[in-house]
Coordinates of C-alpha atoms in Angstrom, one line a residue:
Chain B
M106 CA -9.4 14.2 -16.5
Q107 CA -6.0 12.4 -17.8
T108 CA -7.1 9.2 -19.3
S109 CA -4.5 6.0 -19.2
Q110 CA -3.5 7.0 -22.9
T111 CA -2.4 10.3 -22.0
Y112 CA -0.5 8.9 -19.0
R113 CA 1.0 6.1 -21.4
L114 CA 2.1 9.1 -23.7
Q115 CA 3.7 11.1 -20.8
F116 CA 5.5 8.2 -19.6
A117 CA 6.9 7.5 -23.1
G118 CA 8.1 11.1 -23.2
L119 CA 9.6 11.0 -20.0
S120 CA 11.4 7.9 -20.7
L121 CA 12.8 9.6 -23.8
V122 CA 14.1 12.4 -21.8
L123 CA 15.5 10.1 -19.4
I124 CA 17.6 8.4 -22.3
A125 CA 18.8 11.6 -23.6
V126 CA 20.0 12.8 -20.1
F127 CA 21.5 9.4 -19.5
L128 CA 23.6 9.7 -22.7
V129 CA 24.5 13.3 -21.9
N130 CA 25.7 12.2 -18.5
L131 CA 27.9 9.4 -20.0
S132 CA 29.5 12.0 -22.3
V133 CA 30.4 14.7 -20.0
G134 CA 32.9 14.7 -17.1
S135 CA 36.5 15.6 -16.6
V136 CA 37.1 14.1 -20.1
S137 CA 34.3 14.4 -22.5
I138 CA 33.4 11.7 -24.9
P139 CA 31.5 12.3 -28.2
L140 CA 28.1 10.6 -28.3
K141 CA 29.2 8.9 -31.7
E142 CA 32.0 7.2 -29.4
I143 CA 29.4 6.1 -26.9
F144 CA 27.4 4.5 -29.3
S145 CA 30.3 2.4 -31.0
A146 CA 31.4 1.6 -27.4
F147 CA 28.0 0.1 -26.6
I148 CA 27.5 -1.8 -29.9
G149 CA 30.9 -3.6 -29.3
K150 CA 33.0 -1.8 -31.8
G151 CA 34.8 -0.2 -28.8
A152 CA 35.6 3.5 -28.5
S153 CA 38.5 4.9 -30.6
K154 CA 40.6 5.5 -27.7
E155 CA 41.2 2.7 -25.1
T156 CA 41.1 5.1 -22.1
W157 CA 37.5 6.2 -23.3
Q158 CA 36.3 2.7 -23.5
Y159 CA 37.5 2.1 -19.8
I160 CA 36.1 5.3 -18.5
L161 CA 32.7 4.5 -20.0
I162 CA 32.3 0.9 -19.2
D163 CA 34.2 0.7 -15.9
Y164 CA 33.4 4.0 -14.3
R165 CA 30.5 6.1 -16.2
L166 CA 28.1 3.4 -17.1
P167 CA 27.9 1.9 -13.5
K168 CA 27.7 5.4 -12.1
A169 CA 24.9 6.4 -14.4
I170 CA 23.0 3.2 -13.6
T171 CA 23.5 3.7 -10.0
A172 CA 22.2 7.4 -10.4
M173 CA 19.0 6.1 -11.9
L174 CA 18.4 3.2 -9.2
T175 CA 19.3 5.5 -6.6
G176 CA 16.8 8.4 -7.7
G177 CA 14.0 6.3 -8.6
G178 CA 14.3 3.9 -5.4
L179 CA 14.5 6.8 -2.9
A180 CA 11.6 8.3 -4.6
I181 CA 9.4 5.4 -4.6
S182 CA 10.3 4.8 -1.0
G183 CA 9.4 8.4 0.1
L184 CA 6.0 8.0 -1.8
L185 CA 5.3 4.8 0.2
M186 CA 6.2 6.5 3.6
Q187 CA 4.2 9.5 2.8
T188 CA 1.1 7.4 1.8
L189 CA 1.6 4.9 4.9
F190 CA 1.9 7.7 7.5
R191 CA -0.5 10.2 5.7
N192 CA 2.3 12.7 6.3
P193 CA 3.7 15.1 3.6
L194 CA 6.7 15.4 5.6
A195 CA 7.8 11.7 5.5
G196 CA 10.5 10.3 3.5
P197 CA 12.3 7.2 2.8
F198 CA 14.6 7.7 6.3
V199 CA 11.8 8.4 8.7
L200 CA 12.0 4.9 10.3
G201 CA 15.5 5.7 11.0
L202 CA 17.2 3.4 8.3
S203 CA 19.8 6.1 7.4
S204 CA 20.7 6.5 11.0
G205 CA 21.1 2.9 11.3
A206 CA 23.3 2.9 8.2
S207 CA 25.3 6.1 9.7
L208 CA 25.8 4.4 12.9
G209 CA 27.1 1.0 11.3
V210 CA 29.6 3.1 9.2
A211 CA 30.5 5.6 12.2
I212 CA 31.4 2.6 14.2
L213 CA 33.4 1.1 11.4
I214 CA 35.4 4.3 10.5
L215 CA 35.6 6.0 13.7
G216 CA 36.0 2.9 15.8
A217 CA 38.6 1.6 13.3
S218 CA 41.3 3.2 15.4
T219 CA 40.7 0.6 18.2
F220 CA 41.3 -2.2 15.8
G221 CA 44.4 -0.6 15.0
G222 CA 47.2 -0.6 12.2
F223 CA 46.9 -3.2 9.5
F224 CA 43.5 -4.7 10.7
G225 CA 42.1 -1.2 10.7
T226 CA 43.0 -0.3 7.2
M227 CA 41.6 -3.7 5.9
L228 CA 38.4 -2.8 7.5
L229 CA 38.1 0.2 5.6
S230 CA 37.7 -1.2 2.1
Q231 CA 35.0 -0.4 -0.1
W232 CA 32.8 -3.5 0.7
S233 CA 33.2 -3.3 4.4
L234 CA 31.7 0.2 4.2
V235 CA 28.6 -1.4 2.3
I236 CA 28.5 -4.2 4.7
A237 CA 28.5 -1.9 7.8
S238 CA 25.8 0.4 6.5
A239 CA 23.8 -2.5 5.3
L240 CA 24.1 -4.1 8.8
G241 CA 23.2 -0.9 10.5
S242 CA 20.0 -0.5 8.1
F243 CA 19.2 -4.0 8.8
L244 CA 19.3 -3.8 12.5
V245 CA 16.9 -0.8 12.5
L246 CA 14.6 -2.6 10.2
L247 CA 14.4 -5.6 12.4
V248 CA 13.6 -3.3 15.3
V249 CA 10.9 -1.3 13.4
L250 CA 9.2 -4.6 12.0
A251 CA 9.2 -6.2 15.4
I252 CA 7.4 -2.9 16.6
T253 CA 5.0 -2.9 13.7
F254 CA 3.8 -6.3 15.1
R255 CA 3.2 -5.2 18.3
I256 CA 1.8 -1.7 17.8
K257 CA -1.4 -0.7 16.0
D258 CA -0.8 2.7 15.7
T259 CA 1.1 3.7 12.6
M260 CA 1.7 7.1 14.0
A261 CA 3.7 5.5 17.0
I262 CA 5.9 3.7 14.4
L263 CA 6.8 7.1 13.0
I264 CA 7.5 8.6 16.1
I265 CA 9.6 5.7 17.3
G266 CA 11.6 5.9 14.1
L267 CA 12.4 9.6 14.8
M268 CA 13.5 8.5 18.2
F269 CA 15.8 5.9 16.8
G270 CA 17.4 8.8 14.5
S271 CA 18.0 10.9 17.6
V272 CA 19.8 8.0 19.6
T273 CA 21.9 7.1 16.8
T274 CA 23.0 10.8 16.1
A275 CA 23.8 11.2 19.6
V276 CA 26.0 7.9 19.4
V277 CA 27.8 9.3 16.4
S278 CA 28.4 12.6 18.1
V279 CA 30.1 10.6 20.9
L280 CA 32.1 8.7 18.4
S281 CA 33.1 11.7 16.6
Y282 CA 34.4 13.4 19.8
F283 CA 36.9 10.7 20.5
S284 CA 38.1 10.3 16.7
N285 CA 41.0 12.2 15.1
A286 CA 40.7 14.4 12.1
E287 CA 41.4 12.2 9.5
Q288 CA 38.8 9.6 10.6
L289 CA 36.1 12.4 10.8
Q290 CA 37.1 13.5 7.3
Q291 CA 36.5 10.1 6.1
Y292 CA 33.2 10.0 7.8
V293 CA 31.9 13.2 6.6
F294 CA 32.9 12.2 3.0
W295 CA 30.9 9.2 3.3
S296 CA 27.8 11.2 4.4
F297 CA 28.1 13.3 1.4
G298 CA 27.1 10.3 -0.6
S299 CA 29.0 9.2 -3.7
L300 CA 27.5 7.6 -6.9
G301 CA 30.7 6.7 -8.4
N302 CA 33.5 4.0 -7.8
Q303 CA 30.7 1.2 -8.1
S304 CA 31.8 -2.3 -9.2
W305 CA 29.6 -4.1 -11.5
Q306 CA 29.0 -6.5 -8.6
G307 CA 27.7 -3.7 -6.6
V308 CA 25.5 -2.4 -9.2
L309 CA 24.0 -5.9 -10.0
I310 CA 23.2 -6.5 -6.0
L311 CA 21.7 -2.9 -6.1
G312 CA 19.5 -3.7 -9.1
I313 CA 18.3 -6.9 -7.6
C314 CA 17.4 -5.2 -4.4
F315 CA 15.7 -2.4 -6.4
L316 CA 13.6 -4.9 -8.5
A317 CA 12.6 -6.6 -5.1
G318 CA 11.4 -3.3 -3.5
L319 CA 9.7 -2.3 -6.9
A320 CA 7.8 -5.3 -7.1
L321 CA 6.6 -5.1 -3.5
S322 CA 5.6 -1.4 -4.1
V323 CA 3.7 -2.4 -7.4
F324 CA 2.1 -5.4 -5.3
S325 CA 0.9 -2.9 -2.7
S326 CA -0.6 -0.2 -4.9
K327 CA -4.2 -1.3 -4.5
S328 CA -3.6 -1.2 -0.6
L329 CA -1.8 2.0 -1.0
N330 CA -4.9 3.6 -2.8
A331 CA -7.2 2.4 -0.1
L332 CA -5.1 3.9 2.6
L333 CA -5.6 7.4 0.8
L334 CA -9.1 7.3 2.6
G335 CA -7.5 6.5 6.0
E336 CA -6.9 3.4 8.0
N337 CA -10.7 2.7 9.1
Y338 CA -12.0 3.1 5.6
A339 CA -9.2 0.9 4.3
I340 CA -10.3 -1.6 7.0
S341 CA -13.9 -1.5 6.0
M342 CA -13.0 -2.4 2.5
G343 CA -11.3 -5.7 3.6
L344 CA -7.8 -4.4 3.9
H345 CA -5.4 -6.3 6.2
I346 CA -3.7 -3.4 7.8
K347 CA -0.8 -5.1 9.7
R348 CA 0.0 -7.1 6.7
T349 CA 0.0 -3.9 4.3
T350 CA 2.0 -2.1 6.8
F351 CA 4.7 -4.8 7.0
I352 CA 5.0 -5.3 3.4
I353 CA 5.2 -1.3 2.8
I354 CA 7.9 -1.0 5.4
L355 CA 9.7 -4.1 4.1
A356 CA 9.7 -2.5 0.4
T357 CA 11.0 0.8 1.9
S358 CA 13.8 -0.8 3.9
I359 CA 14.9 -2.9 0.9
L360 CA 15.1 0.0 -1.4
A361 CA 16.4 2.8 1.0
G362 CA 18.6 0.4 2.9
S363 CA 20.3 -1.0 -0.1
I364 CA 20.9 2.5 -1.7
T365 CA 22.1 3.9 1.5
A366 CA 24.5 1.0 1.8
F367 CA 26.0 1.6 -1.7
V368 CA 25.5 5.3 -2.1
G369 CA 25.5 6.8 1.1
P370 CA 22.8 8.8 3.0
I371 CA 21.2 10.7 0.1
A372 CA 18.7 13.3 1.3
F373 CA 16.0 15.2 -0.2
V374 CA 15.2 13.1 -3.5
G375 CA 12.8 10.9 -1.5
L376 CA 10.9 13.7 0.2
A377 CA 10.9 16.1 -2.8
V378 CA 10.2 13.9 -5.7
P379 CA 6.6 12.5 -4.8
H380 CA 5.7 16.2 -4.2
L381 CA 7.0 17.5 -7.4
V382 CA 5.1 14.5 -9.2
R383 CA 1.9 15.3 -7.5
Q384 CA 2.2 18.9 -8.7
F385 CA 2.2 17.7 -12.4
Y386 CA 0.1 14.7 -12.0
K387 CA -3.1 15.6 -10.4
T388 CA -4.0 12.2 -9.0
S389 CA -3.3 10.3 -6.2
N390 CA -3.8 6.8 -7.8
H391 CA -0.6 4.9 -7.1
L392 CA -0.7 3.0 -10.4
V393 CA 0.1 6.4 -11.7
L394 CA 2.1 7.9 -9.3
L395 CA 4.7 4.7 -8.9
P396 CA 6.0 5.0 -12.5
A397 CA 5.9 8.8 -12.5
V398 CA 7.8 9.0 -9.3
L399 CA 10.3 6.3 -10.8
L400 CA 11.0 8.3 -13.9
C401 CA 11.2 11.5 -12.3
G402 CA 13.5 10.3 -9.5
S403 CA 15.9 8.7 -11.8
L404 CA 15.8 11.8 -14.1
L405 CA 16.4 14.3 -11.2
M406 CA 19.4 12.1 -10.0
L407 CA 21.0 11.8 -13.4
I408 CA 20.8 15.5 -13.9
C409 CA 22.2 16.2 -10.4
D410 CA 25.0 13.8 -11.1
T411 CA 25.7 15.6 -14.4
V412 CA 26.0 18.8 -12.7
A413 CA 28.0 17.3 -9.8
Q414 CA 30.8 16.2 -12.1
L415 CA 31.4 19.9 -13.2
P416 CA 31.6 19.2 -16.9
F417 CA 35.0 20.4 -18.2
S418 CA 36.8 20.4 -14.9
E419 CA 38.6 18.1 -12.6
F420 CA 36.3 18.4 -9.7
T421 CA 33.2 16.5 -8.5
L422 CA 31.1 17.9 -6.0
P423 CA 29.3 16.1 -3.2
I424 CA 26.1 14.5 -4.6
N425 CA 24.1 15.1 -1.5
A426 CA 24.7 18.7 -1.8
I427 CA 23.8 19.3 -5.3
T428 CA 20.4 17.2 -5.0
S429 CA 19.3 19.9 -2.4
L430 CA 20.8 22.8 -4.4
I431 CA 19.0 21.9 -7.4
G432 CA 15.9 20.2 -6.1
A433 CA 15.0 22.5 -3.4
P434 CA 14.5 25.7 -5.5
V435 CA 12.3 23.6 -7.9
V436 CA 10.1 22.5 -5.1
I437 CA 9.7 26.1 -3.5
W438 CA 9.1 27.6 -7.0
L439 CA 6.3 24.9 -7.8
L440 CA 4.8 25.5 -4.4
V441 CA 4.8 29.3 -4.8
R442 CA 3.4 29.2 -8.3
K443 CA 0.6 26.7 -7.6
R444 CA -0.1 28.2 -4.2
K445 CA -1.1 24.6 -2.8
L446 CA 0.4 21.6 -1.7
F447 CA -1.5 18.6 -3.2
F448 CA -1.5 15.7 -0.8
Chain J
M291 CA -45.3 -4.5 6.7
A292 CA -45.9 -6.6 9.7
S293 CA -47.7 -9.1 7.6
E294 CA -44.8 -9.4 5.2
E295 CA -41.9 -11.8 6.4
R296 CA -39.2 -9.8 7.4
H297 CA -35.6 -11.1 6.4
I298 CA -33.7 -10.2 9.3
I299 CA -30.3 -9.0 8.3
L300 CA -28.7 -7.4 11.3
E301 CA -29.5 -8.7 15.0
T302 CA -28.0 -8.2 18.3
Q303 CA -28.4 -10.5 21.5
D304 CA -27.8 -8.8 24.8
L305 CA -24.9 -6.9 23.4
S306 CA -22.8 -5.0 25.7
V307 CA -20.2 -2.5 24.3
G308 CA -17.2 -0.7 25.7
Y309 CA -13.5 -1.1 26.1
S310 CA -11.3 -3.5 27.6
Y311 CA -7.9 -2.4 29.1
K312 CA -5.6 -4.7 30.8
K313 CA -8.5 -7.3 31.3
V314 CA -10.7 -4.7 33.1
D315 CA -13.8 -4.0 31.0
S316 CA -15.3 -0.6 31.1
V317 CA -19.0 -1.0 29.9
I318 CA -20.4 1.9 28.1
A319 CA -23.6 0.5 27.1
Q320 CA -25.3 -2.8 27.8
K321 CA -28.4 -5.0 27.1
I322 CA -28.7 -3.9 23.4
N323 CA -31.3 -5.8 21.6
F324 CA -32.6 -5.1 18.3
S325 CA -33.4 -7.0 15.0
I326 CA -33.1 -4.8 11.8
A327 CA -34.7 -6.3 8.5
K328 CA -33.7 -5.8 4.9
G329 CA -34.3 -2.4 3.3
E330 CA -35.2 -0.7 6.7
L331 CA -33.9 2.8 7.4
V332 CA -32.9 2.9 11.0
G333 CA -31.8 5.8 13.2
L334 CA -29.6 5.6 16.3
V335 CA -30.2 8.5 18.6
G336 CA -28.9 9.2 22.2
A337 CA -27.0 11.7 24.0
N338 CA -23.3 12.7 23.6
G339 CA -21.2 10.1 25.2
I340 CA -23.9 7.5 25.7
G341 CA -22.1 5.1 23.4
K342 CA -23.5 5.5 19.7
S343 CA -20.0 5.5 18.2
T344 CA -18.9 2.7 20.4
L345 CA -21.9 0.6 19.2
L346 CA -21.3 1.5 15.7
R347 CA -17.6 0.4 16.1
T348 CA -18.7 -2.8 17.4
L349 CA -21.4 -3.5 14.7
T350 CA -18.8 -2.7 12.0
G351 CA -16.1 -5.1 13.6
M352 CA -13.8 -2.6 14.4
Q353 CA -13.9 -3.6 18.0
S354 CA -15.2 -6.6 19.7
P355 CA -18.2 -6.7 21.9
L356 CA -17.6 -7.0 25.7
S357 CA -20.4 -9.8 25.8
G358 CA -23.3 -10.8 23.8
E359 CA -23.5 -11.4 20.1
V360 CA -24.0 -9.4 16.8
F361 CA -25.5 -11.6 14.0
L362 CA -25.1 -10.7 10.4
N363 CA -27.4 -12.7 8.0
E364 CA -27.9 -15.1 11.1
K365 CA -24.2 -15.7 11.4
K366 CA -21.9 -14.4 14.1
L367 CA -20.3 -11.2 13.1
K368 CA -16.9 -12.5 14.5
E369 CA -17.1 -15.5 12.0
Y370 CA -16.9 -13.1 9.2
S371 CA -13.4 -12.4 7.6
S372 CA -12.4 -8.8 6.9
F373 CA -12.8 -9.4 3.4
Q374 CA -16.0 -11.2 3.7
L375 CA -17.3 -8.3 5.7
A376 CA -16.3 -5.8 3.2
T377 CA -19.0 -7.3 0.9
Q378 CA -21.4 -7.2 3.5
L379 CA -21.2 -3.7 5.3
S380 CA -19.9 -0.4 4.2
V381 CA -19.4 2.5 6.3
V382 CA -19.5 6.4 6.5
L383 CA -17.3 7.7 9.0
T384 CA -17.0 11.1 10.7
E385 CA -13.5 11.4 9.8
A386 CA -12.6 13.0 6.3
P387 CA -10.7 10.9 3.9
A388 CA -6.9 11.1 4.7
S389 CA -6.1 12.5 1.3
K390 CA -8.2 15.3 -0.2
N391 CA -6.4 15.2 -3.4
L392 CA -8.5 12.5 -4.7
S393 CA -11.1 13.2 -7.4
V394 CA -14.7 12.4 -6.6
L395 CA -14.6 9.5 -9.3
E396 CA -11.4 8.2 -7.8
M397 CA -12.9 8.3 -4.5
V398 CA -16.0 6.5 -5.4
S399 CA -14.1 4.1 -7.3
L400 CA -12.2 2.9 -4.2
G401 CA -15.4 1.7 -2.9
R402 CA -15.1 -1.1 -5.6
Q403 CA -12.1 -2.5 -4.0
P404 CA -13.6 -5.6 -2.6
Y405 CA -14.6 -6.8 -6.2
T406 CA -11.4 -5.4 -8.2
N407 CA -8.5 -7.6 -9.2
W408 CA -5.0 -7.6 -7.2
I409 CA -3.9 -4.2 -9.0
G410 CA -7.3 -2.7 -8.6
S411 CA -8.4 -2.2 -12.2
L412 CA -12.1 -1.4 -13.0
S413 CA -13.9 -3.8 -15.0
K414 CA -17.1 -2.9 -17.1
E415 CA -19.5 -4.0 -14.4
D416 CA -17.4 -1.9 -11.7
Q417 CA -17.9 1.2 -14.2
K418 CA -21.4 0.4 -14.5
A419 CA -21.9 0.4 -10.7
I420 CA -20.0 3.7 -10.3
H421 CA -22.0 5.3 -13.0
F422 CA -25.1 4.1 -11.0
V423 CA -24.0 5.3 -7.7
L424 CA -22.9 8.8 -9.0
E425 CA -26.6 9.1 -10.5
A426 CA -28.2 8.0 -7.3
T427 CA -26.4 10.3 -5.1
E428 CA -26.6 13.4 -7.7
T429 CA -23.0 13.6 -7.9
T430 CA -22.4 12.9 -11.5
S431 CA -21.7 16.7 -12.2
L432 CA -19.1 16.6 -9.4
A433 CA -17.0 13.4 -10.9
H434 CA -14.0 15.3 -11.9
R435 CA -13.9 17.7 -9.0
K436 CA -11.3 17.3 -6.3
C437 CA -12.3 16.4 -2.9
F438 CA -10.8 19.4 -1.5
E439 CA -12.9 21.8 -3.7
L440 CA -16.2 20.2 -2.4
S441 CA -18.5 21.9 0.3
D442 CA -19.4 19.8 3.4
G443 CA -22.7 18.8 1.8
Q444 CA -21.2 17.7 -1.3
M445 CA -18.5 15.8 0.4
Q446 CA -21.0 14.1 2.4
R447 CA -22.9 12.8 -0.7
V448 CA -19.8 11.6 -2.2
A449 CA -18.8 9.8 1.0
I450 CA -22.3 8.1 0.8
A451 CA -21.6 7.3 -2.9
R452 CA -18.4 5.7 -2.1
A453 CA -20.2 3.4 0.5
L454 CA -22.7 2.7 -2.1
A455 CA -20.3 1.7 -4.7
Q456 CA -19.1 -1.2 -2.2
D457 CA -22.6 -2.5 -3.0
T458 CA -23.1 -4.0 0.5
P459 CA -26.5 -5.0 2.0
I460 CA -26.0 -2.8 4.9
I461 CA -24.6 0.4 5.0
I462 CA -23.5 2.2 8.3
L463 CA -23.3 5.8 8.7
D464 CA -21.8 7.8 11.8
E465 CA -23.4 10.9 12.4
P466 CA -23.8 11.9 8.4
T467 CA -25.5 15.2 9.1
T468 CA -22.9 16.9 11.4
H469 CA -21.4 20.2 10.2
L470 CA -24.4 20.5 7.6
D471 CA -27.1 23.1 7.6
I472 CA -30.8 22.3 8.1
Y473 CA -31.4 22.0 4.3
H474 CA -28.5 19.6 3.7
R475 CA -29.5 17.6 6.8
A476 CA -32.9 17.2 5.4
Y477 CA -31.4 16.3 1.9
V478 CA -28.7 13.7 3.3
L479 CA -31.6 12.0 5.4
K480 CA -34.1 12.0 2.2
L481 CA -31.3 10.5 0.2
L482 CA -30.9 7.5 2.8
K483 CA -34.5 7.3 2.7
K484 CA -34.7 7.1 -1.0
L485 CA -31.6 4.6 -1.2
A486 CA -33.4 2.4 1.4
T487 CA -36.5 2.2 -0.4
E488 CA -35.1 1.8 -4.1
T489 CA -32.0 -0.2 -3.6
H490 CA -33.4 -2.2 -0.6
K491 CA -30.3 -1.7 1.3
T492 CA -30.5 -1.7 5.1
I493 CA -29.1 1.7 6.5
F494 CA -28.4 2.4 10.0
F495 CA -27.0 5.8 11.0
S496 CA -26.5 7.6 14.2
T497 CA -27.8 11.3 14.4
H498 CA -28.6 14.2 16.8
E499 CA -31.4 15.2 14.6
I500 CA -34.0 13.3 16.4
D501 CA -37.0 15.2 14.9
L502 CA -35.8 14.6 11.4
A503 CA -35.2 10.9 12.3
I504 CA -38.8 10.6 13.7
Q505 CA -40.4 11.7 10.6
L506 CA -38.3 9.6 8.1
T507 CA -37.1 6.5 9.6
D508 CA -38.7 2.9 9.8
K509 CA -37.3 2.2 13.1
M510 CA -35.3 3.9 15.8
L511 CA -32.9 2.7 18.4
V512 CA -33.0 5.0 21.4
M513 CA -29.9 5.0 23.8
A514 CA -31.0 6.1 27.2
K515 CA -28.8 6.0 30.4
N516 CA -29.5 2.4 31.5
E517 CA -31.5 1.2 28.8
T518 CA -31.8 1.0 25.0
Y519 CA -35.2 0.9 23.1
F520 CA -35.9 -0.2 19.7
G521 CA -39.1 0.1 17.7
E522 CA -41.1 2.3 15.1
P523 CA -40.8 6.0 16.0
C524 CA -44.5 6.6 16.9
K525 CA -44.7 3.8 19.1
L526 CA -41.5 5.0 20.8
I527 CA -43.1 8.3 21.3
E528 CA -46.2 6.8 22.5
A529 CA -44.1 4.8 25.2
G530 CA -42.6 8.1 26.1
R531 CA -39.0 6.7 25.3
F532 CA -37.5 10.1 24.1
D533 CA -38.7 11.8 27.4
S534 CA -35.8 10.5 29.5
L535 CA -33.1 11.0 26.8
F536 CA -32.0 14.4 28.3
P537 CA -32.0 16.1 31.6
K538 CA -35.8 17.2 32.0
E539 CA -34.8 20.6 33.5
T540 CA -33.1 22.0 30.4
I541 CA -34.9 20.3 27.4
D542 CA -38.5 18.7 27.1
F543 CA -39.8 16.3 24.6
D544 CA -43.2 17.2 23.1
G545 CA -45.1 13.9 22.2
K546 CA -47.5 15.7 19.8
T547 CA -45.1 17.5 17.5
G548 CA -42.2 15.0 18.0
R549 CA -39.7 17.9 19.0
F550 CA -37.7 19.0 21.8
T551 CA -38.3 22.4 23.3
I552 CA -36.1 24.2 25.6
R553 CA -37.3 25.1 29.2
K554 CA -37.5 28.5 30.0

């Protein structure tokens, strides 16, 4: 039995590892910056080279924070969905949020030619991608919530989410068929996901959305624990099932929707991290799982980002590929070693 | 028993249960009348598909009656909020818990949810209650085992412990003895009897163990094809209420032994 004391110690340990990886993440890249310089840049003395100061404050710091918010947020929404649908295959995007975002972006990029020339290039600024993606997710969110109010069966919501995914994928295919190579490449690059090039305003908005989603998740943790027994038991213990479903879906949508808008559709983290955490923490108590998933998700994403930058080289690999390349073997190894999926 | 004043806790009046689909009612069982007192152990018997589960779902407020009323503490069941109901009535369902990755202690602790704060942390009082129910159901030694490690018999005891931890005057169980061997069936029913006597909880359970139920329960509700009968087991036998439960050409009730025998 792990007591709350040991959990606290473990979380403190994980946080320390997270801070260490955070610093390493800031220091490596195409230009490596010594740790000493990072500290002096933070305490206001400024790094000894002006370019280093610029790289740190305007590029690497927002990127590292975005990475942590992305990893933690997606992992939490994955956990919420897995508990709500009592399905180990559920992830943050089962409700079709990323499909909605993809559709929004596809219409923007692939449809840009129809707006033509100058107007088209103006549409393709960074913010327009964020807005298109957010609008797409938001639209899907509205439909899903409307359905949640009408349908009693949560499994039906899951299937409807999957259907949304198919429809949007189909629309994106049709759009791709009619667009030119350059636009296609741009769309594909978006779908790779990118943590970099975030403005501080973007990070702030993402952070606010993250905190809102996190607050809703913590508020739902008692209900989430009740749902572990199944819907009927949960109701018999006084749970308002519709209200709870609504809050959980809202939290997931805020977290996953905002992350997809800023970073792109990041696969894998949301599905895998809850499973990783359950292998280590032998509990289903969400008061333990939530912080654990948050820390591990952030950590995984930071590590992946550090690798994706390919230290000492000019290249940056697509983050979406790296998360799966690093994460999937870990999950497979754990499952094979423990021979059991704890769910 | 009859001379003492009975405190009626659960009562129905001309209850009919079933499903309503597009404003067309399909009645499964009707004219159900019974009144159960505090501390009574009541068995519900009847053939498969006669409406036992539907009745239990109606009594626990999971579905509404087609007509008639259910009274809980002389107040209509539908006037209880789901939260109030959670402190009056706990259930043991046939379905397994959705997650079996819970430890026994975690699962039993979840029964305290109606009493815990917004984040669900356990107070001293909750801890005491949990300790008590683990002792009462003889599951203390299992407390740190995972639910997926338990046998069906142990799992059923844990499910009862969780309902007990909810500390409600009424516990309703849907077929608590299915999947169990004869020893564990007797064990579970004896446990229910002990809980009803010692903790004065009203326990209402459906079962196919008619002969065991006849020996142990205070009252029985017999659901036959067009009628339901309620009363003490021996009086129900005298009145021949078990005779019409199943088709006579296959199985026959022997009033002397209180058992069913196969017709050869």
